[in-house]
Amino acid sequence: MSEQDQITTDPTKPAQRMRAGSMTISATPWIIAAVLLIAMPYLFPSRSALTIMNQMSITIVFALAYNMLLGQGGMLSFGHAVYMGVGGFVAVHVMNLISDTGAPFPMPFLPIVGGLFGMGLAMIVGSFSTRSAGTVFAMISLGVGELIAACSVIIVVFFGGEEGVSGYRDEGLPFFGFDFAQQIEVYYLIAAWLMISALLMYLYSRTPIGRMANAVRDNPERAEFLGYSARWVRYYSFAASGFFAGIAGGLFAINYEILTEENLNTASSGVILLVTFLGGVGFFFGPIIGAIAFTLLQTVLSLHTELWAFYAGVLFVATVMFFPGGLAGLIMMHVPVFQIGKAKQLVLPYFKTLIPGAVAVLGVSALVEMTFHYRHAATGDNEMTVFWTTFDSHAILPWVIALVVTFGALYLTRLNAPSLREAWAEANTPDGGAA
Amino acid sequence: MTAALELSGLRKSFGKTEIIRGVDLAIGQNERHAIIGPNGAGKSTLFNLITGRFPQTSGHIRLHGQDLAGKAPYEINRMGLSRSFQITNIFPKMTVFENVRCSLLWSMGYKYNFWSMVSKSRALTDGADQILEQINLTARRDLPAGVLSYAEQRALEIGITIAGGADVIMLDEPTAGMSHSETDYIVDLIRKVTENKTLIMVEHDMGVVFGLADQISVLVYGEIIATGRPEDVRANSKVQEAYLGEALEAEH
């Protein structure tokens, strides 16, 4: 199956060989991540930055949970939002229960409730959906996702109908003096959960069941003849993934204090697939990069253009077609170059190809924006601004400039691409003898 | 003493076509038993029936006296039967070491454990390294299995098959597609790793069969037409007529 080919990484590539070989658990990246998480609010103290970072952290937890299925277990789910969503809904209800009854339940532990319910749902659905991977699993996940999303308008008591369910996170018992009314407190709560969840998910992949998840992904039949039921292995992955998705849901509930049908629907499930794939399913840290990149696209780019989803879509298609290893794969491709010690040889060819390439991309996006403005702006509103330049979208000159820049840059990119390819091959060849 | 593996009245039909037509066979403990026969005789089907890859139409399969009816491959494996495949069946993206380690997990009692780190277990690491030593792949330890040569992949497959400590080993054409020197290497390997175990194998190479097997069964059109020691089978006129004359001629 073609999607499976893309999910799996190429073992002949030295980078992946190295990854497969080293199983030591290094603490360094975790310490760096923790320090970064602590320092971020000092570097970006604005309210909107905190909002973006909270959203990012929640997406990272969800994407990592999703990759337990997709990357590690080889199961493509089109309905994973429901496990996060249901976990989140339960968390909001518990939040309201705390508000109403004053039950002494500390708010920081709310994500566990979300996790347990996410896992509970995954255990029910998994009991029939994990019988096989591949198309059958994908179709069941889609069906169940739609079913539960449809329930949101039917079971109004639980899902709150169209307006959803909302609550207040700051009405619980203060936890060591924190009541989480301040956004910065919420940031650190989410950051702590992000660290815990990511570490647990990483360690899970190093346990016997985590290793067998890989084995079943690659060759379920062989795994069966080694004494493991492929179905049970998938079931455990599915339940664990549901748990961490539910944690993400609980964090969502604390952060936004509201859950709606949007948290369950296929669009949300599609987004997490996109995020995970964009980051790269072949590496543990892939989904983290994907979540960061996507959240930035979604929040920062959407401030500047209505067409951000179009660009995200193009990026996704480009990733699938040209870099099936995702952003993480793109990064890890360079590890052997550094090991050989020829990274310097790549700098100049990269400049010569990627700068015109970037200009070409910006040129195309300018043309897209201009076309969009020309077609959709109100009559008489001919003035538009692209890249800090204001001009008349109905005049000829801006179009000529945009076209010339775009095609010029495209030409330069094409002109220099072969030399980059050559330099790449050269940089990947160790000196002295055949590789 | 009960036989290691016992087949009685075993039949298998696909639709109206009967592929296995009443096989009775008892294979003793620590016996090296080869099943030979022309293409399409049902050798691989017989293997697949025994290992639970698909269910028989009628008859019984007993492993150490226990009926295997309705058991899934993983359950049969846990009872002490392990098999290799005609087409190399390994985990190509994992390292050679990890391939072997995965095959040790269940037999070392890890089951569906999700609270201990595999890399922290000395027993697992040492066990896997020992198997690698046995199959001469120590030098390839950290390479992804998919990049090994064909003969090395076959050796790894045998390593995976024996690693779990099963006492009944079934090998489906272990030397298929190999050169002479590779064949010699694999035959030595099989002899070494199946000591004090029951070996059942399907093989086309008569040199391998007569070199390794204590007992030979000849399967033709889903029936066993002869079972016995190699020299008896070789002399059997029915076998000569049906298969062996041709096969032995082809050897020379």
XYZ file of C-alpha atoms in Angstrom:
687
model
C 0.000 0.000 0.000
C 1.420 3.309 -1.032
C 0.660 5.223 2.159
C 2.505 2.583 4.104
C 5.573 3.068 1.942
C 5.502 6.700 2.796
C 5.038 6.164 6.480
C 8.000 3.902 6.758
C 11.476 5.283 6.537
C 14.170 4.101 4.239
C 16.605 1.839 6.097
C 19.357 2.212 3.542
C 19.720 5.867 4.489
C 22.547 6.229 6.960
C 20.608 8.660 9.132
C 17.938 6.122 9.781
C 20.455 3.386 10.212
C 22.015 5.377 12.963
C 18.667 6.040 14.566
C 17.716 2.387 14.424
C 21.005 1.417 15.956
C 21.153 3.722 18.916
C 18.694 2.898 21.602
C 20.296 4.797 24.420
C 18.017 7.225 26.164
C 19.776 10.537 26.091
C 18.679 13.133 28.589
C 20.107 16.132 26.756
C 17.202 16.914 24.401
C 14.764 16.618 27.287
C 16.687 19.045 29.443
C 16.922 21.521 26.563
C 13.195 21.183 25.947
C 12.395 21.759 29.622
C 14.609 24.844 29.811
C 13.045 26.216 26.622
C 9.534 25.641 27.958
C 10.411 27.477 31.163
C 12.112 30.338 29.327
C 9.585 30.922 26.541
C 7.240 33.252 28.475
C 10.224 35.481 29.299
C 11.232 35.650 25.652
C 7.683 36.162 24.388
C 5.702 37.694 27.232
C 2.747 39.026 25.223
C -0.732 37.614 25.731
C -1.061 36.516 22.125
C 2.274 34.704 22.287
C 1.076 32.796 25.348
C -2.130 31.899 23.521
C -0.153 30.586 20.583
C 2.252 28.633 22.803
C -0.591 27.031 24.745
C -2.246 25.966 21.524
C 1.090 24.652 20.295
C 1.693 22.558 23.410
C -1.762 21.011 23.246
C -1.303 20.214 19.560
C 2.087 18.645 20.306
C 0.593 16.275 22.887
C -2.201 15.343 20.499
C 0.138 14.904 17.524
C 2.505 12.706 19.547
C -0.447 10.601 20.656
C -1.599 10.359 17.052
C 1.840 9.261 15.951
C 1.731 6.356 18.403
C -0.821 5.004 15.971
C 0.381 6.287 12.622
C 4.153 6.248 12.898
C 4.758 3.551 15.465
C 1.782 1.276 14.967
C 1.155 1.764 11.240
C -2.527 2.575 11.772
C -3.995 5.442 9.767
C -6.882 6.983 11.680
C -9.281 9.504 10.154
C -11.231 10.029 13.348
C -8.780 10.535 16.148
C -10.211 13.897 17.193
C -13.015 12.121 19.036
C -10.659 10.694 21.665
C -9.277 14.130 22.402
C -12.760 15.632 22.131
C -14.487 13.174 24.451
C -11.640 13.498 26.962
C -12.086 17.256 26.766
C -15.864 17.161 27.173
C -15.591 14.967 30.247
C -12.961 17.323 31.622
C -15.279 20.331 31.190
C -18.096 18.473 32.900
C -15.802 17.601 35.800
C -14.715 21.238 35.864
C -18.356 22.290 36.193
C -18.894 19.659 38.861
C -16.029 21.178 40.818
C -17.539 24.655 40.396
C -21.002 23.513 41.434
C -20.192 21.266 44.357
C -16.869 22.703 45.449
C -15.425 19.204 45.356
C -11.773 19.272 46.486
C -10.359 18.139 43.165
C -7.178 19.990 42.151
C -7.461 21.410 38.633
C -3.940 20.334 37.537
C -5.060 16.699 37.632
C -8.005 17.311 35.321
C -6.109 16.080 32.204
C -5.833 12.638 33.825
C -9.615 12.450 33.864
C -9.640 13.386 30.181
C -6.960 10.775 29.521
C -8.837 7.999 31.279
C -12.023 8.694 29.351
C -10.132 9.023 26.083
C -8.570 5.642 26.823
C -11.931 4.177 27.826
C -13.469 5.171 24.512
C -10.411 3.907 22.644
C -10.704 0.582 24.460
C -14.317 0.213 23.354
C -13.712 1.242 19.743
C -10.370 -0.565 19.580
C -11.993 -3.850 20.555
C -13.385 -4.085 17.025
C -11.325 -1.633 14.976
C -7.855 -3.031 15.650
C -8.604 -6.418 14.144
C -6.592 -5.277 11.143
C -4.572 -2.249 10.145
C -4.779 -0.720 6.678
C -7.963 0.216 4.898
C -10.361 -1.555 7.254
C -8.972 0.274 10.256
C -8.996 3.616 8.427
C -12.627 3.171 7.365
C -13.797 2.164 10.849
C -11.978 5.140 12.358
C -13.697 7.436 9.870
C -17.112 5.907 10.562
C -16.775 6.034 14.334
C -15.473 9.590 14.134
C -18.463 10.704 12.111
C -20.824 8.809 14.392
C -19.578 10.493 17.545
C -19.413 13.898 15.868
C -23.045 13.423 14.852
C -23.900 12.531 18.450
C -22.890 16.026 19.518
C -26.181 17.435 18.258
C -28.189 14.411 19.396
C -26.899 13.881 22.945
C -27.207 17.505 23.996
C -26.853 16.716 27.715
C -23.267 15.655 27.255
C -22.095 17.531 24.147
C -24.122 20.694 24.665
C -25.510 20.835 21.145
C -24.304 23.586 18.880
C -22.982 25.945 21.506
C -20.970 23.226 23.239
C -20.153 22.974 26.933
C -18.236 25.607 28.842
C -16.900 25.964 32.365
C -14.569 27.952 34.599
C -11.125 26.645 35.375
C -10.486 29.011 38.302
C -13.332 27.928 40.570
C -11.608 24.858 41.932
C -9.508 24.483 45.050
C -6.315 26.569 44.688
C -3.350 24.317 44.018
C -0.378 25.549 46.078
C -1.838 29.024 45.790
C -2.485 28.873 42.053
C -6.070 29.136 40.892
C -5.205 29.266 37.164
C -7.083 32.485 36.517
C -3.864 33.892 35.029
C -2.868 32.747 31.583
C 0.766 32.368 32.599
C -0.246 29.816 35.238
C -2.135 27.892 32.596
C 0.925 28.042 30.366
C 3.123 26.365 32.949
C 0.456 23.810 33.768
C 0.190 22.840 30.096
C 3.987 22.898 29.706
C 4.355 20.502 32.636
C 1.812 18.137 31.133
C 3.534 18.401 27.775
C 6.846 17.309 29.305
C 5.270 14.463 31.260
C 3.216 13.166 28.346
C 6.030 13.421 25.803
C 8.445 11.630 28.123
C 5.941 8.872 28.877
C 5.157 8.404 25.191
C 8.855 8.263 24.398
C 9.501 5.687 27.100
C 6.496 3.679 25.940
C 8.126 3.269 22.535
C 11.082 1.650 24.309
C 9.091 -1.006 26.156
C 8.477 -4.522 24.840
C 4.985 -3.598 23.682
C 6.320 -0.432 22.042
C 8.951 -2.395 20.138
C 6.368 -4.970 19.097
C 4.133 -2.135 17.818
C 6.925 -1.406 15.327
C 7.256 -5.094 14.530
C 3.528 -5.470 13.881
C 3.565 -2.316 11.755
C 6.341 -3.734 9.570
C 5.255 -7.350 9.394
C 2.171 -8.429 11.358
C 2.363 -12.008 10.161
C 5.923 -12.496 11.364
C 4.996 -11.008 14.726
C 2.212 -13.565 15.068
C 4.686 -16.366 14.527
C 6.812 -14.934 17.324
C 4.033 -15.440 19.842
C 2.419 -11.994 19.660
C -1.151 -11.420 18.625
C -0.969 -8.545 16.134
C -4.438 -7.535 17.179
C -3.580 -7.213 20.862
C -0.442 -5.271 20.088
C -2.501 -2.837 17.997
C -5.107 -2.676 20.756
C -2.536 -1.615 23.346
C -1.153 1.066 21.011
C -4.661 2.282 20.344
C -5.598 2.474 24.021
C -2.351 4.258 24.905
C -2.856 6.692 22.048
C -6.417 7.310 23.241
C -5.111 8.050 26.724
C -2.684 10.735 25.590
C -5.223 12.176 23.142
C -7.568 12.468 26.124
C -4.829 14.259 28.085
C -4.636 16.746 25.207
C -8.414 17.107 25.459
C -8.186 17.826 29.181
C -5.547 20.468 28.514
C -7.787 21.972 25.836
C -10.623 22.156 28.370
C -8.431 23.978 30.887
C -7.018 26.361 28.291
C -10.190 27.312 26.407
C -12.826 26.461 29.036
C -15.140 25.376 26.218
C -15.564 22.352 23.960
C -17.805 22.229 20.919
C -18.656 19.948 18.042
C -15.563 21.321 16.317
C -13.383 19.304 18.696
C -14.878 16.062 17.398
C -15.413 16.507 13.692
C -13.522 15.076 10.741
C -11.879 18.418 10.010
C -10.073 18.265 13.359
C -9.122 14.657 12.733
C -7.772 15.672 9.341
C -5.749 18.500 10.825
C -3.926 16.217 13.237
C -3.082 13.808 10.424
C -1.740 16.786 8.478
C 0.259 18.084 11.440
C 1.791 14.693 12.159
C 2.655 13.959 8.569
C 4.061 17.427 8.011
C 6.406 16.935 10.946
C 7.366 13.429 9.916
C 6.043 10.120 11.205
C 9.360 8.286 11.086
C 10.887 10.076 14.066
C 9.648 10.578 17.586
C 10.206 14.338 17.459
C 8.561 14.694 14.032
C 5.064 15.491 15.324
C 6.555 18.093 17.671
C 8.043 19.988 14.741
C 4.852 19.513 12.766
C 2.706 20.912 15.575
C 4.965 23.943 16.005
C 5.079 24.669 12.272
C 1.385 24.170 11.761
C 0.328 26.252 14.758
C 2.532 29.081 13.545
C 0.996 28.821 10.083
C -2.458 28.749 11.548
C -2.049 31.636 13.967
C 0.551 33.957 12.466
C -0.252 33.435 8.798
C -3.984 33.718 9.402
C -3.413 37.230 10.733
C -2.068 38.237 7.342
C -4.140 36.305 4.849
C -7.512 34.702 4.550
C -5.942 32.027 2.396
C -3.761 30.448 5.113
C -5.559 27.105 4.805
C -4.739 27.084 1.094
C -1.047 27.480 1.870
C -1.191 24.823 4.571
C -2.811 22.491 2.058
C -0.154 23.166 -0.560
C 2.553 22.583 2.024
C 0.960 19.271 2.986
C 0.719 18.075 -0.609
C 4.313 19.139 -1.232
C 5.429 17.237 1.869
C 3.626 14.069 0.835
C 4.985 14.272 -2.710
C 8.562 15.400 -2.184
C 9.472 14.802 1.461
C 7.560 11.790 2.721
C 9.816 11.839 5.773
C 8.349 15.215 6.723
C 10.255 18.081 8.265
C 11.970 15.719 10.687
C 13.086 13.535 7.799
C 14.413 16.633 6.053
C 16.458 17.540 9.108
C 17.736 14.026 9.750
C 18.789 13.702 6.103
C 21.626 16.050 6.976
C 23.040 13.998 9.830
C 25.268 11.825 7.594
C 26.528 14.932 5.795
C 27.708 16.317 9.119
C 29.168 12.958 10.080
C 31.156 12.845 6.881
C 32.177 16.429 7.564
C 31.148 17.928 4.259
C 28.287 20.132 5.433
C 30.208 23.260 4.466
C 30.131 22.256 0.812
C 26.365 22.527 0.871
C 26.119 26.107 2.119
C 26.758 27.874 -1.178
C 24.585 25.591 -3.375
C 21.804 25.944 -0.803
C 22.021 29.724 -1.001
C 22.077 29.690 -4.770
C 19.017 27.478 -5.087
C 16.921 28.143 -2.024
C 16.948 31.959 -2.139
C 15.516 32.111 -5.674
C 13.243 29.251 -4.614
C 11.935 31.250 -1.663
C 11.444 34.317 -3.874
C 9.529 32.159 -6.342
C 7.271 30.857 -3.571
C 6.624 34.386 -2.337
C 6.005 35.513 -5.914
C 3.458 32.766 -6.471
C 1.731 33.635 -3.217
C 1.634 37.313 -4.262
C -0.023 36.290 -7.520
C -2.491 34.119 -5.604
C -3.309 36.991 -3.248
C -3.722 39.421 -6.123
C -6.003 37.061 -7.994
C -8.012 36.531 -4.828
C -8.293 40.273 -4.246
C -9.179 40.963 -7.877
C -11.975 38.388 -7.772
C -13.336 38.782 -4.264
C -12.801 42.329 -3.014
C -15.833 44.628 -2.989
C -16.296 46.656 -6.176
C -14.416 49.915 -6.005
C -12.000 48.538 -3.405
C -9.047 48.219 -5.734
C -6.318 48.895 -3.231
C -4.485 46.012 -1.653
C -1.332 45.365 0.329
C 1.045 42.463 -0.251
C 4.422 42.289 1.467
C 4.117 45.790 2.930
C 3.490 47.255 -0.519
C 0.187 48.927 -1.283
C -0.968 49.094 -4.880
C -3.975 48.929 -7.182
C -4.836 45.303 -7.923
C -6.635 46.356 -11.137
C -3.596 48.074 -12.659
C -1.280 46.340 -15.095
C 2.090 47.249 -13.616
C 1.875 45.284 -10.315
C 0.906 42.187 -12.272
C 3.816 42.584 -14.640
C 6.243 43.030 -11.735
C 4.851 40.017 -9.843
C 4.969 37.826 -12.939
C 8.496 38.854 -13.874
C 9.798 38.325 -10.332
C 8.074 34.966 -10.000
C 9.205 33.545 -13.311
C 12.665 35.008 -12.983
C 13.071 33.363 -9.600
C 11.664 30.096 -10.904
C 14.157 30.191 -13.756
C 17.071 30.796 -11.392
C 15.900 27.979 -9.130
C 15.764 25.569 -12.026
C 19.103 26.747 -13.281
C 20.816 26.101 -9.958
C 18.961 22.957 -8.910
C 21.266 20.505 -10.769
C 24.353 21.910 -9.057
C 22.639 21.523 -5.683
C 21.817 17.930 -6.529
C 25.424 17.325 -7.465
C 26.703 18.971 -4.309
C 24.309 16.872 -2.274
C 25.566 13.633 -3.825
C 29.140 14.755 -3.295
C 28.520 15.723 0.331
C 27.051 12.283 0.989
C 30.078 10.435 -0.351
C 32.823 9.830 2.191
C 36.320 10.526 0.949
C 38.555 7.609 0.073
C 36.956 4.583 -1.553
C 33.370 3.589 -2.145
C 30.806 4.054 0.595
C 6.344 -41.493 23.961
C 4.021 -39.093 22.163
C 5.184 -37.796 18.832
C 6.354 -34.196 18.655
C 3.912 -33.583 15.854
C 1.154 -35.876 14.725
C -1.161 -35.439 11.763
C -4.148 -37.722 11.328
C -6.617 -37.768 8.463
C -5.715 -34.174 7.630
C -7.619 -32.680 4.719
C -7.859 -29.239 3.219
C -10.037 -28.013 0.372
C -10.098 -24.646 -1.288
C -13.559 -24.500 -2.772
C -14.016 -27.785 -4.601
C -10.332 -28.432 -5.002
C -8.880 -30.734 -2.398
C -5.245 -29.826 -1.858
C -4.413 -32.027 1.123
C -6.130 -35.380 0.741
C -5.829 -37.279 3.989
C -2.362 -36.993 5.468
C -1.296 -39.226 8.353
C 2.128 -38.574 9.735
C 3.902 -38.857 13.075
C 7.165 -37.045 13.646
C 9.134 -38.124 16.705
C 11.030 -35.997 19.191
C 14.411 -34.732 17.985
C 13.797 -36.121 14.537
C 14.918 -34.257 11.429
C 12.106 -34.779 9.001
C 12.069 -33.558 5.414
C 8.956 -33.302 3.289
C 9.657 -33.488 -0.412
C 7.498 -33.639 -3.482
C 6.860 -32.020 -6.846
C 5.646 -28.452 -7.190
C 1.996 -28.054 -6.305
C 1.940 -31.189 -4.154
C 0.693 -29.172 -1.168
C 3.872 -28.935 0.894
C 3.473 -25.295 1.746
C -0.245 -25.766 2.361
C 0.620 -28.524 4.807
C 2.976 -26.140 6.597
C 0.350 -23.446 6.710
C -2.200 -25.854 8.162
C 0.154 -26.994 10.892
C 1.087 -23.447 11.891
C -2.482 -22.199 11.954
C -2.156 -19.840 9.031
C -5.442 -21.273 7.844
C -7.787 -23.926 9.258
C -7.991 -27.506 8.037
C -11.196 -28.856 6.513
C -11.033 -32.040 8.577
C -8.618 -34.187 10.521
C -6.381 -33.451 13.474
C -3.022 -31.852 14.160
C -1.443 -32.614 17.518
C 1.611 -30.910 18.935
C 3.051 -32.928 21.836
C -0.332 -34.643 22.001
C -2.355 -31.421 22.166
C -4.882 -30.708 19.450
C -4.198 -27.463 17.586
C -7.702 -27.071 16.133
C -8.890 -23.469 16.205
C -5.620 -22.094 17.541
C -4.185 -18.883 16.135
C -0.558 -18.778 14.946
C 0.582 -16.890 18.043
C -1.008 -19.481 20.324
C 0.647 -22.314 18.435
C 3.947 -20.491 18.671
C 3.569 -20.173 22.431
C 3.103 -23.967 22.602
C 6.586 -24.463 21.217
C 6.307 -24.519 17.455
C 8.124 -22.008 15.329
C 8.427 -21.641 11.574
C 10.280 -19.854 8.832
C 8.844 -18.848 5.491
C 9.544 -19.696 1.888
C 9.758 -16.000 1.065
C 12.031 -14.232 3.528
C 9.858 -12.857 6.278
C 11.742 -10.598 8.652
C 11.384 -7.023 9.925
C 13.370 -5.252 7.204
C 13.420 -1.806 8.814
C 14.638 -2.933 12.202
C 18.235 -3.710 12.918
C 19.414 -7.299 12.836
C 19.792 -7.142 16.611
C 16.251 -5.835 17.094
C 14.851 -8.544 14.863
C 16.298 -11.169 17.147
C 15.395 -9.289 20.307
C 11.747 -9.059 19.203
C 11.689 -12.802 18.763
C 12.959 -13.275 22.314
C 10.400 -11.017 24.011
C 7.551 -13.424 24.410
C 9.602 -16.432 25.433
C 11.407 -14.343 28.040
C 8.061 -13.564 29.592
C 7.723 -9.909 28.636
C 4.339 -10.421 26.992
C 2.519 -7.108 26.570
C 4.737 -5.362 29.094
C 4.643 -1.560 28.893
C 6.541 -0.634 32.039
C 10.077 -1.864 31.487
C 12.731 -0.679 29.048
C 13.953 -3.317 26.621
C 17.400 -1.749 26.441
C 17.834 -2.101 30.204
C 17.444 -5.879 30.199
C 20.782 -7.658 30.220
C 19.084 -10.997 29.650
C 17.477 -9.747 26.439
C 20.625 -8.120 25.094
C 22.845 -11.085 25.932
C 20.296 -13.556 24.618
C 19.982 -11.729 21.308
C 23.753 -11.383 20.986
C 24.147 -15.102 21.616
C 21.729 -15.916 18.804
C 23.590 -13.507 16.513
C 26.796 -15.294 17.369
C 25.176 -18.606 16.522
C 23.988 -17.423 13.121
C 27.272 -15.600 12.396
C 25.666 -12.187 12.052
C 27.416 -10.408 14.923
C 29.232 -8.184 12.432
C 25.877 -7.097 11.013
C 24.307 -6.428 14.396
C 23.350 -2.778 13.937
C 22.447 -2.778 10.260
C 18.818 -2.701 9.186
C 17.882 -6.246 8.238
C 16.637 -5.103 4.823
C 20.151 -4.314 3.574
C 21.637 -7.764 4.302
C 22.485 -10.145 1.482
C 19.924 -12.783 0.612
C 21.814 -15.585 2.374
C 22.262 -13.414 5.458
C 18.563 -12.615 5.514
C 17.792 -16.334 5.324
C 20.195 -16.930 8.196
C 18.500 -14.169 10.173
C 15.138 -15.721 9.448
C 16.387 -19.004 10.884
C 17.755 -17.097 13.870
C 14.373 -15.467 14.485
C 12.698 -18.839 14.125
C 14.846 -20.575 16.722
C 15.325 -17.623 19.089
C 12.082 -18.141 20.975
C 13.295 -21.523 22.161
C 10.614 -23.530 20.382
C 11.380 -27.259 20.309
C 9.624 -27.927 17.024
C 11.183 -25.974 14.173
C 9.597 -25.846 10.746
C 11.625 -24.497 7.848
C 9.998 -23.836 4.498
C 12.635 -24.204 1.744
C 15.496 -22.724 3.744
C 17.952 -22.895 0.833
C 15.667 -21.734 -1.972
C 17.461 -19.470 -4.410
C 20.910 -19.912 -2.914
C 24.281 -20.572 -4.480
C 26.212 -23.749 -3.581
C 28.451 -22.098 -1.014
C 25.502 -20.285 0.542
C 23.602 -23.567 0.703
C 26.478 -25.266 2.528
C 26.573 -22.388 4.989
C 22.852 -22.618 5.706
C 22.899 -26.410 6.026
C 25.673 -26.239 8.615
C 23.746 -23.535 10.395
C 20.535 -25.562 10.442
C 22.381 -28.603 11.750
C 23.928 -26.532 14.504
C 20.839 -24.694 15.703
C 18.406 -27.597 15.582
C 20.421 -29.906 17.790
C 18.105 -31.631 20.281
C 15.105 -30.137 18.536
C 12.533 -31.509 16.168
C 13.072 -30.209 12.664
C 10.486 -30.382 9.924
C 11.439 -28.930 6.594
C 10.259 -28.616 3.064
C 13.150 -28.638 0.627
C 13.745 -29.051 -3.079
C 17.498 -29.470 -2.980
C 18.018 -33.224 -2.701
C 21.585 -32.731 -1.522
C 20.293 -30.799 1.467
C 17.502 -33.280 2.116
C 19.691 -36.373 2.072
C 22.405 -34.583 3.987
C 20.219 -33.367 6.840
C 17.152 -35.553 7.259
C 16.741 -38.677 9.400
C 13.317 -39.279 7.908
C 11.769 -38.282 4.600
C 8.142 -38.099 3.549
C 7.138 -37.788 -0.064
C 4.028 -35.746 -0.712
C 2.388 -36.083 -4.117
C -0.988 -34.538 -4.930
C -1.883 -34.021 -1.308
C -1.059 -37.547 -0.204
C 1.999 -39.010 1.421
C 3.094 -41.873 -0.770
C 6.112 -42.899 1.286
C 7.762 -42.199 4.631
C 11.005 -43.617 5.845
C 14.738 -43.350 6.194
C 16.492 -41.583 3.292
C 17.948 -44.744 1.751
C 14.595 -46.552 1.877
C 12.781 -43.641 0.290
C 15.415 -43.360 -2.387
C 14.955 -47.056 -3.254
C 11.153 -46.934 -3.181
C 9.838 -47.634 -6.671
C 6.652 -45.619 -6.194
C 8.718 -42.598 -5.246
C 11.067 -43.164 -8.140
C 8.164 -43.183 -10.495
C 6.279 -40.245 -9.056
C 9.005 -37.832 -8.283
C 12.438 -38.704 -7.157
C 13.827 -40.139 -10.379
C 13.106 -36.881 -12.054
C 14.365 -34.751 -9.192
C 17.576 -36.709 -8.778
C 18.222 -36.534 -12.484
C 17.753 -32.801 -12.410
C 20.405 -32.627 -9.714
C 23.082 -33.935 -12.049
